[in-house]
C-alpha cells in the first residue's frame, strides 16, 4: 500500500530510535504494561504518530481496557488505515498511520467494552507522541 510520506529505512532510522523503528517500520510489538501511554489518561490533547506527527487519536477516544497497551474506541477520521494481518496463523485487523504507514497495533471488535463503537484500538505506546491542545480542531498540525 502507498502512503503520502515516503522514506527509506536509512531515513527512518535517522529520525526514530531503535524501538520505534522496530515497531513502526518492522511491525513489532512492545511488551504489555511497559508503554509510556498505557496508564496516561489526559482529559484533552491529541496522540500523534511518533514517525510523522500526524494526529491519530484524541484524548477523549482513550479508555481503560486493562489490556496492557493504550486503548482507543475510535480514531480521528482518515488518520488510521485498517487492513487484514494474517501473521501468526490468524486474521487480525492491523492499524497503521494513514500518512506514513507506520504500524500502530491492531483493532479488536465486539469485546463488549462500554464505548460508543465497541472497538478497541490496541496501540503500541512507542508508536505515539502526545500533544497538549487539539491541533485538529485548531486547523494546524502537531509539532511534538
PDB file of C-alpha atoms in Angstrom:
ATOM      1  CA  UNK A   1       0.000   0.000   0.000  1.00  0.00           C
ATOM      2  CA  UNK A   2       1.207   3.531  -0.775  1.00  0.00           C
ATOM      3  CA  UNK A   3       1.293   6.326   1.825  1.00  0.00           C
ATOM      4  CA  UNK A   4       1.799  10.069   1.253  1.00  0.00           C
ATOM      5  CA  UNK A   5       5.014  10.266   3.318  1.00  0.00           C
ATOM      6  CA  UNK A   6       7.726   8.086   1.807  1.00  0.00           C
ATOM      7  CA  UNK A   7      11.130   7.435   3.392  1.00  0.00           C
ATOM      8  CA  UNK A   8      13.620   4.608   3.009  1.00  0.00           C
ATOM      9  CA  UNK A   9      14.925   2.639   6.002  1.00  0.00           C
ATOM     10  CA  UNK A  10      18.007   4.841   6.380  1.00  0.00           C
ATOM     11  CA  UNK A  11      15.830   7.958   6.517  1.00  0.00           C
ATOM     12  CA  UNK A  12      13.509   6.368   9.110  1.00  0.00           C
ATOM     13  CA  UNK A  13      16.454   5.192  11.224  1.00  0.00           C
ATOM     14  CA  UNK A  14      17.769   8.770  11.273  1.00  0.00           C
ATOM     15  CA  UNK A  15      14.568  10.050  12.939  1.00  0.00           C
ATOM     16  CA  UNK A  16      13.378   7.059  15.005  1.00  0.00           C
ATOM     17  CA  UNK A  17      15.061   5.310  17.921  1.00  0.00           C
ATOM     18  CA  UNK A  18      15.674   1.546  17.635  1.00  0.00           C
ATOM     19  CA  UNK A  19      12.443   0.544  19.397  1.00  0.00           C
ATOM     20  CA  UNK A  20      10.338   2.996  17.379  1.00  0.00           C
ATOM     21  CA  UNK A  21      11.878   1.655  14.167  1.00  0.00           C
ATOM     22  CA  UNK A  22      11.247  -1.959  15.220  1.00  0.00           C
ATOM     23  CA  UNK A  23       7.577  -1.293  15.980  1.00  0.00           C
ATOM     24  CA  UNK A  24       6.627   1.365  13.418  1.00  0.00           C
ATOM     25  CA  UNK A  25       8.593   0.083  10.419  1.00  0.00           C
ATOM     26  CA  UNK A  26       9.035  -3.652  11.172  1.00  0.00           C
ATOM     27  CA  UNK A  27       5.582  -4.239  12.731  1.00  0.00           C
ATOM     28  CA  UNK A  28       6.928  -5.160  16.155  1.00  0.00           C
ATOM     29  CA  UNK A  29       5.039  -5.094  19.456  1.00  0.00           C
ATOM     30  CA  UNK A  30       6.191  -3.626  22.743  1.00  0.00           C
ATOM     31  CA  UNK A  31       5.774  -5.698  25.903  1.00  0.00           C
ATOM     32  CA  UNK A  32       2.412  -5.199  27.657  1.00  0.00           C
ATOM     33  CA  UNK A  33       2.186  -2.829  30.644  1.00  0.00           C
ATOM     34  CA  UNK A  34       5.536  -1.199  29.778  1.00  0.00           C
ATOM     35  CA  UNK A  35       4.444   1.624  27.496  1.00  0.00           C
ATOM     36  CA  UNK A  36       4.520   5.280  28.430  1.00  0.00           C
ATOM     37  CA  UNK A  37       0.861   5.839  27.482  1.00  0.00           C
ATOM     38  CA  UNK A  38      -0.788   2.694  28.893  1.00  0.00           C
ATOM     39  CA  UNK A  39      -1.975   4.459  32.054  1.00  0.00           C
ATOM     40  CA  UNK A  40      -1.809   8.005  30.618  1.00  0.00           C
ATOM     41  CA  UNK A  41      -5.377   9.368  30.866  1.00  0.00           C
ATOM     42  CA  UNK A  42      -5.479  13.087  29.992  1.00  0.00           C
ATOM     43  CA  UNK A  43      -8.807  14.846  29.546  1.00  0.00           C
ATOM     44  CA  UNK A  44      -7.638  16.816  26.500  1.00  0.00           C
ATOM     45  CA  UNK A  45      -4.963  16.616  23.848  1.00  0.00           C
ATOM     46  CA  UNK A  46      -4.066  14.515  20.842  1.00  0.00           C
ATOM     47  CA  UNK A  47      -1.939  11.415  20.347  1.00  0.00           C
ATOM     48  CA  UNK A  48       0.170  11.722  17.206  1.00  0.00           C
ATOM     49  CA  UNK A  49       2.266   9.328  15.144  1.00  0.00           C
ATOM     50  CA  UNK A  50       5.808   9.065  16.515  1.00  0.00           C
ATOM     51  CA  UNK A  51       7.081   8.746  12.957  1.00  0.00           C
ATOM     52  CA  UNK A  52       5.434  11.677  11.208  1.00  0.00           C
ATOM     53  CA  UNK A  53       3.487  13.680  13.850  1.00  0.00           C
ATOM     54  CA  UNK A  54       0.127  13.092  12.125  1.00  0.00           C
ATOM     55  CA  UNK A  55      -2.768  13.442  14.618  1.00  0.00           C
ATOM     56  CA  UNK A  56      -4.257   9.961  15.234  1.00  0.00           C
ATOM     57  CA  UNK A  57      -6.389   9.858  18.393  1.00  0.00           C
ATOM     58  CA  UNK A  58      -7.993  12.440  20.648  1.00  0.00           C
ATOM     59  CA  UNK A  59      -7.570  12.044  24.409  1.00  0.00           C
ATOM     60  CA  UNK A  60     -11.354  11.674  24.598  1.00  0.00           C
ATOM     61  CA  UNK A  61     -11.101   8.490  22.465  1.00  0.00           C
ATOM     62  CA  UNK A  62      -8.927   6.769  25.103  1.00  0.00           C
ATOM     63  CA  UNK A  63     -10.338   4.343  27.656  1.00  0.00           C
ATOM     64  CA  UNK A  64      -9.082   1.919  30.296  1.00  0.00           C
ATOM     65  CA  UNK A  65      -9.216  -1.574  28.841  1.00  0.00           C
ATOM     66  CA  UNK A  66      -6.725  -3.309  31.125  1.00  0.00           C
ATOM     67  CA  UNK A  67      -5.042  -4.949  28.099  1.00  0.00           C
ATOM     68  CA  UNK A  68      -1.566  -3.525  28.788  1.00  0.00           C
ATOM     69  CA  UNK A  69      -1.442  -1.149  25.826  1.00  0.00           C
ATOM     70  CA  UNK A  70      -3.153   2.198  25.234  1.00  0.00           C
ATOM     71  CA  UNK A  71      -6.727   1.605  24.056  1.00  0.00           C
ATOM     72  CA  UNK A  72      -8.920   3.912  21.983  1.00  0.00           C
ATOM     73  CA  UNK A  73     -12.506   3.331  20.842  1.00  0.00           C
ATOM     74  CA  UNK A  74     -12.081   5.432  17.685  1.00  0.00           C
ATOM     75  CA  UNK A  75      -9.542   7.460  15.716  1.00  0.00           C
ATOM     76  CA  UNK A  76      -9.539  10.882  14.104  1.00  0.00           C
ATOM     77  CA  UNK A  77     -11.373  10.441  10.760  1.00  0.00           C
ATOM     78  CA  UNK A  78      -8.972   9.367   7.995  1.00  0.00           C
ATOM     79  CA  UNK A  79      -5.949   9.165  10.323  1.00  0.00           C
ATOM     80  CA  UNK A  80      -5.738   5.380  10.629  1.00  0.00           C
ATOM     81  CA  UNK A  81      -5.831   2.760   7.870  1.00  0.00           C
ATOM     82  CA  UNK A  82      -7.041  -0.780   8.651  1.00  0.00           C
ATOM     83  CA  UNK A  83      -6.148  -3.944   6.793  1.00  0.00           C
ATOM     84  CA  UNK A  84      -6.019  -7.679   7.417  1.00  0.00           C
ATOM     85  CA  UNK A  85      -2.920  -9.062   9.148  1.00  0.00           C
ATOM     86  CA  UNK A  86      -2.641 -12.836   8.657  1.00  0.00           C
ATOM     87  CA  UNK A  87       0.565 -13.388  10.642  1.00  0.00           C
ATOM     88  CA  UNK A  88       0.690 -15.928  13.470  1.00  0.00           C
ATOM     89  CA  UNK A  89      -1.912 -18.146  11.752  1.00  0.00           C
ATOM     90  CA  UNK A  90      -4.887 -15.893  12.453  1.00  0.00           C
ATOM     91  CA  UNK A  91      -6.683 -12.979  10.835  1.00  0.00           C
ATOM     92  CA  UNK A  92      -6.479  -9.718  12.769  1.00  0.00           C
ATOM     93  CA  UNK A  93      -7.082  -6.123  11.764  1.00  0.00           C
ATOM     94  CA  UNK A  94      -3.824  -4.172  11.708  1.00  0.00           C
ATOM     95  CA  UNK A  95      -3.901  -0.398  12.096  1.00  0.00           C
ATOM     96  CA  UNK A  96      -1.301   1.896  10.527  1.00  0.00           C
ATOM     97  CA  UNK A  97      -0.816   5.651  10.249  1.00  0.00           C
ATOM     98  CA  UNK A  98      -2.539   6.830   7.056  1.00  0.00           C
ATOM     99  CA  UNK A  99       0.225   9.392   6.402  1.00  0.00           C
ATOM    100  CA  UNK A 100       3.415   7.305   6.788  1.00  0.00           C
ATOM    101  CA  UNK A 101       2.190   3.696   7.043  1.00  0.00           C
ATOM    102  CA  UNK A 102       3.754   3.241  10.487  1.00  0.00           C
ATOM    103  CA  UNK A 103       2.467   0.204  12.395  1.00  0.00           C
ATOM    104  CA  UNK A 104       0.335   1.248  15.365  1.00  0.00           C
ATOM    105  CA  UNK A 105      -1.167  -2.033  16.550  1.00  0.00           C
ATOM    106  CA  UNK A 106      -4.446  -3.871  15.998  1.00  0.00           C
ATOM    107  CA  UNK A 107      -8.177  -3.263  16.301  1.00  0.00           C
ATOM    108  CA  UNK A 108     -10.494  -5.687  18.069  1.00  0.00           C
ATOM    109  CA  UNK A 109     -14.264  -5.528  17.718  1.00  0.00           C
ATOM    110  CA  UNK A 110     -17.194  -6.872  19.704  1.00  0.00           C
ATOM    111  CA  UNK A 111     -15.407  -7.336  23.030  1.00  0.00           C
ATOM    112  CA  UNK A 112     -18.237  -5.691  24.963  1.00  0.00           C
ATOM    113  CA  UNK A 113     -16.488  -2.571  26.229  1.00  0.00           C
ATOM    114  CA  UNK A 114     -18.966   0.181  27.161  1.00  0.00           C
ATOM    115  CA  UNK A 115     -17.766   2.532  24.413  1.00  0.00           C
ATOM    116  CA  UNK A 116     -19.646   4.145  21.504  1.00  0.00           C
ATOM    117  CA  UNK A 117     -18.065   1.824  18.897  1.00  0.00           C
ATOM    118  CA  UNK A 118     -17.420  -1.465  20.763  1.00  0.00           C
ATOM    119  CA  UNK A 119     -13.938  -1.350  19.218  1.00  0.00           C
ATOM    120  CA  UNK A 120     -10.562  -1.419  20.928  1.00  0.00           C
ATOM    121  CA  UNK A 121      -7.670   0.116  19.021  1.00  0.00           C
ATOM    122  CA  UNK A 122      -4.781  -1.548  20.854  1.00  0.00           C
ATOM    123  CA  UNK A 123      -1.818   0.734  20.121  1.00  0.00           C
ATOM    124  CA  UNK A 124       1.877   0.477  20.978  1.00  0.00           C
ATOM    125  CA  UNK A 125       2.921   3.473  23.129  1.00  0.00           C
ATOM    126  CA  UNK A 126       6.203   3.668  21.234  1.00  0.00           C
ATOM    127  CA  UNK A 127       4.208   4.422  18.061  1.00  0.00           C
ATOM    128  CA  UNK A 128       2.778   7.556  19.674  1.00  0.00           C
ATOM    129  CA  UNK A 129       3.583  11.017  20.969  1.00  0.00           C
ATOM    130  CA  UNK A 130       1.196  13.194  22.969  1.00  0.00           C
ATOM    131  CA  UNK A 131       0.400  16.829  22.258  1.00  0.00           C
ATOM    132  CA  UNK A 132      -1.448  19.187  24.579  1.00  0.00           C
ATOM    133  CA  UNK A 133      -4.280  21.062  22.908  1.00  0.00           C
ATOM    134  CA  UNK A 134      -6.091  19.950  19.789  1.00  0.00           C
ATOM    135  CA  UNK A 135      -4.242  20.584  16.509  1.00  0.00           C
ATOM    136  CA  UNK A 136      -7.124  19.003  14.582  1.00  0.00           C
ATOM    137  CA  UNK A 137      -9.732  21.445  15.906  1.00  0.00           C
ATOM    138  CA  UNK A 138      -7.283  24.362  15.675  1.00  0.00           C
ATOM    139  CA  UNK A 139      -6.644  23.634  11.990  1.00  0.00           C
ATOM    140  CA  UNK A 140      -2.909  23.115  12.402  1.00  0.00           C
ATOM    141  CA  UNK A 141      -0.635  20.118  12.543  1.00  0.00           C
ATOM    142  CA  UNK A 142       1.026  18.758  15.630  1.00  0.00           C
ATOM    143  CA  UNK A 143       4.625  19.713  16.317  1.00  0.00           C
ATOM    144  CA  UNK A 144       5.718  17.377  19.099  1.00  0.00           C
TER     145      UNK A 144
END
